[in-house]
């Protein structure tokens, strides 16, 4: 078997473009809007981007193409973690280039941004690209996490572009990669290289969005895949009626994934990092909140449930961050040797007790022993605690267990609490893109080609009105600098694209917040099932609940 | 949101029946075949089942229905772990009962077999049952693991049947549940209760099959769900090119699930428990086999891969079973107290070293410390090692790591080996049944009603020719005793349905074995994607590779 039956069929799918891009390249004209300003720190950002700041937003519309006729040689890069639909961005870009002029060339730089600086590439042709239409993964050219941020890298990039006659780079990536795309664009402009840079918004985490970018690609497919699995587990919980399932989902910096999955599956519990931070919740408070649900359900005879835990949740708990900082301090430099020399855990525990503040020790003390040990024993090469290794789904299951035992002794709980743990991340990053992501990504790539033709530099490919049918989507571009502000990174002020966190006054969260008390007690599970690519439109062409709620639908 | 869009659409799906059952109840006649013999131990089985042994196999065909006209009152039970399609068995049974006579009644006993003995039930009506058509889960009446095996339970069951006027029980379960169904059928016959028992073959594990039962229901959907996820992970591995993913799948007693997933996804490695047992493989040998693949791929620059590990794999390793037995002996009774009194792991380790045979200590010694500790520290209430808690995906990842370090020192390996672990079980047991399982299950239930009408007792509902379109399926019944032999269980000889293990000379395994050397080195991944319910038939109506290969297709 070379490829699966579904892959065979998906290769034939023709992604839908926005209506205004459907008339052929010769019939796409550009309409310039108002000059833009960055979302904050306008003076600093404009000073840092003298050549690319303040440009106009633009939209495409039906009309005579007035772009200068010239051969386009474009390079494309996939940057960072996989997201479903990346292949279709490349396909859309390729198809638009070839529809414009058969002589146009698309280079694919291999293994991420380092492919550009190291000059590792392939040149796409029909035969190669046709194998990847509407498929998941980034295996078309591979991806990587090298950041393009130094002058030396920029100079290498310019050199490689010059060598191949490349006049534009399309960077497919998240907020960091597109921040770097903007800096590269400025460099290219400042050095009169004649090379443009256009970005495309990618990330399953959903945290690259703003008033212009309605969502990043991949979020739709990944959350649908996780929701399929969460729904299946909910149904299993509700059939066997004997386990509480703690399900961790990807999303370290923001809880969009967890929230979307909760809206799709209506679990008993879903933690949202941004709320935990805003309310300065303690581990104990969070555990109590979950224990309340467990106890209320147990009182109804339901000793089962489902809780969704975002991957990065503990990093949002203020007292936990303080604890981590104290541990890093406590074991800094030579102090670690002293600690390591202690033979038994009892002795080590005493050392820890004496070394932490009373507040932090109290936090440390309620942690399960396994995680206590992990914090002290498994540190990175710099001696720091590896917060990312903490299995938060297991942590909360343990904390809740302790809470329930207290309640059992107090006579307020008399149920059974058996747990199962799951982590969903890799399972969804390379799924076959949903029809939405297949269409959206193809449009982003096609549109990126139009931005290049019309000479725009430092722009993000922008497709909007996404909660409507593709026919009504709006294609255009937005200067990346418009999305930037200054933030402290590694001790320096840097211009970066502002990351979108879950807004606690936004509609997706408020919808969730208004239902969660009921969901915590009732069994209100919904079972989304597997992503469907064929069949009824109300099943196959649905967007995320997050986007629908944000758009007031 | 009450139910998901997919669920809404699936409620409308009309499952396909075998051609011979499509002409209406009045046009289904029965054809009796030859009397049957048990697969082994005929004398003992026939002595144990004097009333139900040796009955004829039967098939249904188009013709005048000659079953006696009487009101049917039937009870149905879901037994054991969830499998996709259970709801459709109930729906098929209900529809056939109601199509025969509106006065017929279907009871659903709640929470598994104990629902029958405890008389906990619901009576189905159209409104209730219509909510569950073509859905996953067993939440329609719940399931349970109580075994019906004592005289007392049988008497209670007879009493409950008498109370409600129930004349037949349909038991939906795996090999154990259907073994018990046969014993119950014999009891009912011996006591002239007039109550029939008909079984339906359920289990995602795929180990209830034989020359009559081509497959158990749920296997198709569950393996398709796991294969979706494994394929997605393969694509991620092949995009990021930095991790080896060790994926454990359900299947304790047999490795059918792992094998089917391997046939669907073509991973680098798939362990098969039956082969490990037959070849008496050691942990070290298995680890070497995996390390060979890792090293060969690393030599090609591919420091990534995917390995499928069946849940119960360590129990197939002879030396490991010996080790477990020795540990159980070493810590039996008061000896555990002495062990527990030792303060440090170093002292405990010394105790273990002195207590085990040299052979078993050698096995113990290569285990990662975490698993060593688990074997000694986490024992069940009887003091026995909890083999089921061993995270075999993690175990093999660690063992392989050690092997690679040896090779690195020897200069025969110079790659990078970073791992990720996954376990897929609950994710697939309650998925929406595939079209195959939806059709197969509905047919099993419908057919069970026909077996009841025609007065058969101790039969398994049998639908065969399953690799063909449903139109060509063959409906009939087989005495459960035909599938039985005597086996030692808990120190006693018991009549049981023989469990189907992976046959090492069968076509699914030999196909795998003839390709795996290539798959171990190449990246031959196939990406099945999510189960599709609508769309092209070559995507939506495919059966398992296992069944196709077994049927020579």
Tab-separated table of C-alpha atoms in Angstrom, chain B residues 118-273:
chain	number	residue	atom	x	y	z
B	118	UNK	CA	-30.861	-7.423	40.257
B	119	UNK	CA	-33.879	-6.778	38.039
B	120	UNK	CA	-32.769	-3.305	37.022
B	121	UNK	CA	-34.138	-2.479	33.609
B	122	UNK	CA	-35.793	-0.140	31.203
B	123	UNK	CA	-38.398	-0.969	28.566
B	124	UNK	CA	-37.435	0.412	25.168
B	125	UNK	CA	-39.734	2.540	23.085
B	126	UNK	CA	-39.232	4.324	19.771
B	127	UNK	CA	-38.456	7.683	21.283
B	128	UNK	CA	-35.747	6.366	23.556
B	129	UNK	CA	-34.100	4.039	21.089
B	130	UNK	CA	-34.085	6.584	18.273
B	131	UNK	CA	-31.582	8.707	20.200
B	132	UNK	CA	-28.985	5.955	20.008
B	133	UNK	CA	-29.020	4.839	16.404
B	134	UNK	CA	-25.551	4.575	14.880
B	135	UNK	CA	-23.888	6.093	17.929
B	136	UNK	CA	-20.932	4.825	19.923
B	137	UNK	CA	-20.851	3.882	23.574
B	138	UNK	CA	-22.892	1.577	25.742
B	139	UNK	CA	-24.693	4.389	27.524
B	140	UNK	CA	-28.064	3.222	26.176
B	141	UNK	CA	-28.308	0.888	29.194
B	142	UNK	CA	-24.734	0.878	30.509
B	143	UNK	CA	-22.461	-2.118	30.781
B	144	UNK	CA	-20.802	-4.062	33.559
B	145	UNK	CA	-18.350	-6.844	34.266
B	146	UNK	CA	-20.323	-9.058	36.623
B	147	UNK	CA	-20.042	-12.656	35.471
B	148	UNK	CA	-23.168	-14.804	35.416
B	149	UNK	CA	-21.747	-18.150	36.456
B	150	UNK	CA	-23.235	-19.400	39.700
B	151	UNK	CA	-26.375	-21.479	40.197
B	152	UNK	CA	-27.696	-18.754	42.446
B	153	UNK	CA	-27.326	-16.115	39.748
B	154	UNK	CA	-28.982	-18.395	37.197
B	155	UNK	CA	-31.922	-18.951	39.531
B	156	UNK	CA	-32.255	-15.208	40.063
B	157	UNK	CA	-32.116	-14.681	36.288
B	158	UNK	CA	-34.844	-17.291	35.770
B	159	UNK	CA	-36.958	-15.635	38.425
B	160	UNK	CA	-36.621	-12.193	36.833
B	161	UNK	CA	-37.464	-13.605	33.401
B	162	UNK	CA	-40.526	-15.327	34.818
B	163	UNK	CA	-41.658	-12.146	36.538
B	164	UNK	CA	-41.622	-10.164	33.289
B	165	UNK	CA	-42.671	-13.000	31.020
B	166	UNK	CA	-39.344	-12.768	29.241
B	167	UNK	CA	-38.799	-15.661	26.840
B	168	UNK	CA	-35.312	-14.792	25.577
B	169	UNK	CA	-32.135	-13.054	26.639
B	170	UNK	CA	-29.679	-11.519	24.174
B	171	UNK	CA	-26.179	-11.301	25.616
B	172	UNK	CA	-23.848	-8.870	23.856
B	173	UNK	CA	-20.345	-9.681	25.005
B	174	UNK	CA	-16.916	-11.156	24.454
B	175	UNK	CA	-15.680	-14.728	24.787
B	176	UNK	CA	-16.214	-14.918	28.554
B	177	UNK	CA	-19.681	-13.403	28.430
B	178	UNK	CA	-20.738	-15.717	25.629
B	179	UNK	CA	-19.296	-18.687	27.472
B	180	UNK	CA	-21.524	-17.693	30.354
B	181	UNK	CA	-24.410	-17.202	27.917
B	182	UNK	CA	-23.979	-20.843	26.855
B	183	UNK	CA	-23.981	-22.032	30.457
B	184	UNK	CA	-27.074	-19.943	31.179
B	185	UNK	CA	-28.769	-21.343	28.071
B	186	UNK	CA	-28.071	-24.864	29.300
B	187	UNK	CA	-29.435	-24.002	32.743
B	188	UNK	CA	-32.606	-22.508	31.266
B	189	UNK	CA	-33.114	-25.589	29.105
B	190	UNK	CA	-32.372	-28.041	31.906
B	191	UNK	CA	-34.863	-26.274	34.152
B	192	UNK	CA	-37.545	-26.028	31.481
B	193	UNK	CA	-37.819	-22.287	31.920
B	194	UNK	CA	-38.730	-21.779	28.298
B	195	UNK	CA	-36.212	-18.951	28.133
B	196	UNK	CA	-33.767	-18.889	25.240
B	197	UNK	CA	-30.320	-17.275	25.228
B	198	UNK	CA	-28.681	-15.823	22.133
B	199	UNK	CA	-25.251	-14.216	22.108
B	200	UNK	CA	-23.665	-11.551	19.925
B	201	UNK	CA	-19.875	-11.401	19.416
B	202	UNK	CA	-18.441	-8.160	20.781
B	203	UNK	CA	-14.892	-7.039	21.505
B	204	UNK	CA	-12.543	-4.438	20.111
B	205	UNK	CA	-9.693	-6.847	20.897
B	206	UNK	CA	-10.681	-9.012	17.929
B	207	UNK	CA	-9.990	-12.239	19.840
B	208	UNK	CA	-13.499	-13.630	19.582
B	209	UNK	CA	-13.364	-15.131	16.131
B	210	UNK	CA	-13.138	-18.587	14.640
B	211	UNK	CA	-14.149	-20.518	11.554
B	212	UNK	CA	-17.742	-19.347	12.053
B	213	UNK	CA	-17.387	-15.873	13.497
B	214	UNK	CA	-15.332	-13.844	11.043
B	215	UNK	CA	-14.839	-10.977	13.446
B	216	UNK	CA	-16.225	-9.458	16.578
B	217	UNK	CA	-17.919	-6.110	16.291
B	218	UNK	CA	-16.106	-2.953	17.342
B	219	UNK	CA	-12.722	-4.166	16.115
B	220	UNK	CA	-13.194	-2.328	12.833
B	221	UNK	CA	-14.024	1.063	14.358
B	222	UNK	CA	-11.566	0.892	17.237
B	223	UNK	CA	-8.621	-0.059	15.033
B	224	UNK	CA	-9.597	2.609	12.498
B	225	UNK	CA	-9.585	5.195	15.291
B	226	UNK	CA	-6.206	4.083	16.615
B	227	UNK	CA	-4.843	3.927	13.071
B	228	UNK	CA	-6.034	7.482	12.443
B	229	UNK	CA	-4.005	8.624	15.451
B	230	UNK	CA	-0.975	6.496	14.682
B	231	UNK	CA	-0.993	7.790	11.109
B	232	UNK	CA	-1.182	11.368	12.367
B	233	UNK	CA	1.746	10.721	14.685
B	234	UNK	CA	3.713	9.072	11.876
B	235	UNK	CA	3.177	12.154	9.759
B	236	UNK	CA	4.301	14.325	12.665
B	237	UNK	CA	7.391	12.171	13.157
B	238	UNK	CA	8.174	12.414	9.446
B	239	UNK	CA	7.697	16.198	9.490
B	240	UNK	CA	9.586	17.083	12.670
B	241	UNK	CA	12.119	14.266	12.172
B	242	UNK	CA	13.234	14.298	15.785
B	243	UNK	CA	11.271	11.762	17.840
B	244	UNK	CA	10.736	8.059	18.105
B	245	UNK	CA	7.134	7.548	19.174
B	246	UNK	CA	6.326	4.463	21.239
B	247	UNK	CA	2.617	3.821	20.981
B	248	UNK	CA	0.860	1.304	23.181
B	249	UNK	CA	-2.525	0.029	21.974
B	250	UNK	CA	-5.157	-1.981	23.817
B	251	UNK	CA	-5.113	-5.762	23.596
B	252	UNK	CA	-3.911	-7.689	26.612
B	253	UNK	CA	-4.489	-11.298	25.605
B	254	UNK	CA	-3.951	-11.048	21.866
B	255	UNK	CA	-2.203	-8.651	19.498
B	256	UNK	CA	-4.864	-8.388	16.783
B	257	UNK	CA	-5.306	-4.656	17.413
B	258	UNK	CA	-1.578	-3.930	17.140
B	259	UNK	CA	-1.323	-6.045	13.985
B	260	UNK	CA	-4.294	-4.413	12.276
B	261	UNK	CA	-2.958	-0.948	13.134
B	262	UNK	CA	0.421	-1.948	11.712
B	263	UNK	CA	-1.195	-3.146	8.491
B	264	UNK	CA	-3.053	0.190	8.251
B	265	UNK	CA	-0.128	2.463	9.043
B	266	UNK	CA	3.094	0.615	8.155
B	267	UNK	CA	5.142	1.739	11.162
B	268	UNK	CA	8.821	0.966	11.645
B	269	UNK	CA	8.157	-1.523	14.416
B	270	UNK	CA	5.174	-3.504	15.684
B	271	UNK	CA	5.580	-6.118	18.374
B	272	UNK	CA	3.254	-9.128	18.297
B	273	UNK	CA	2.808	-10.915	21.621
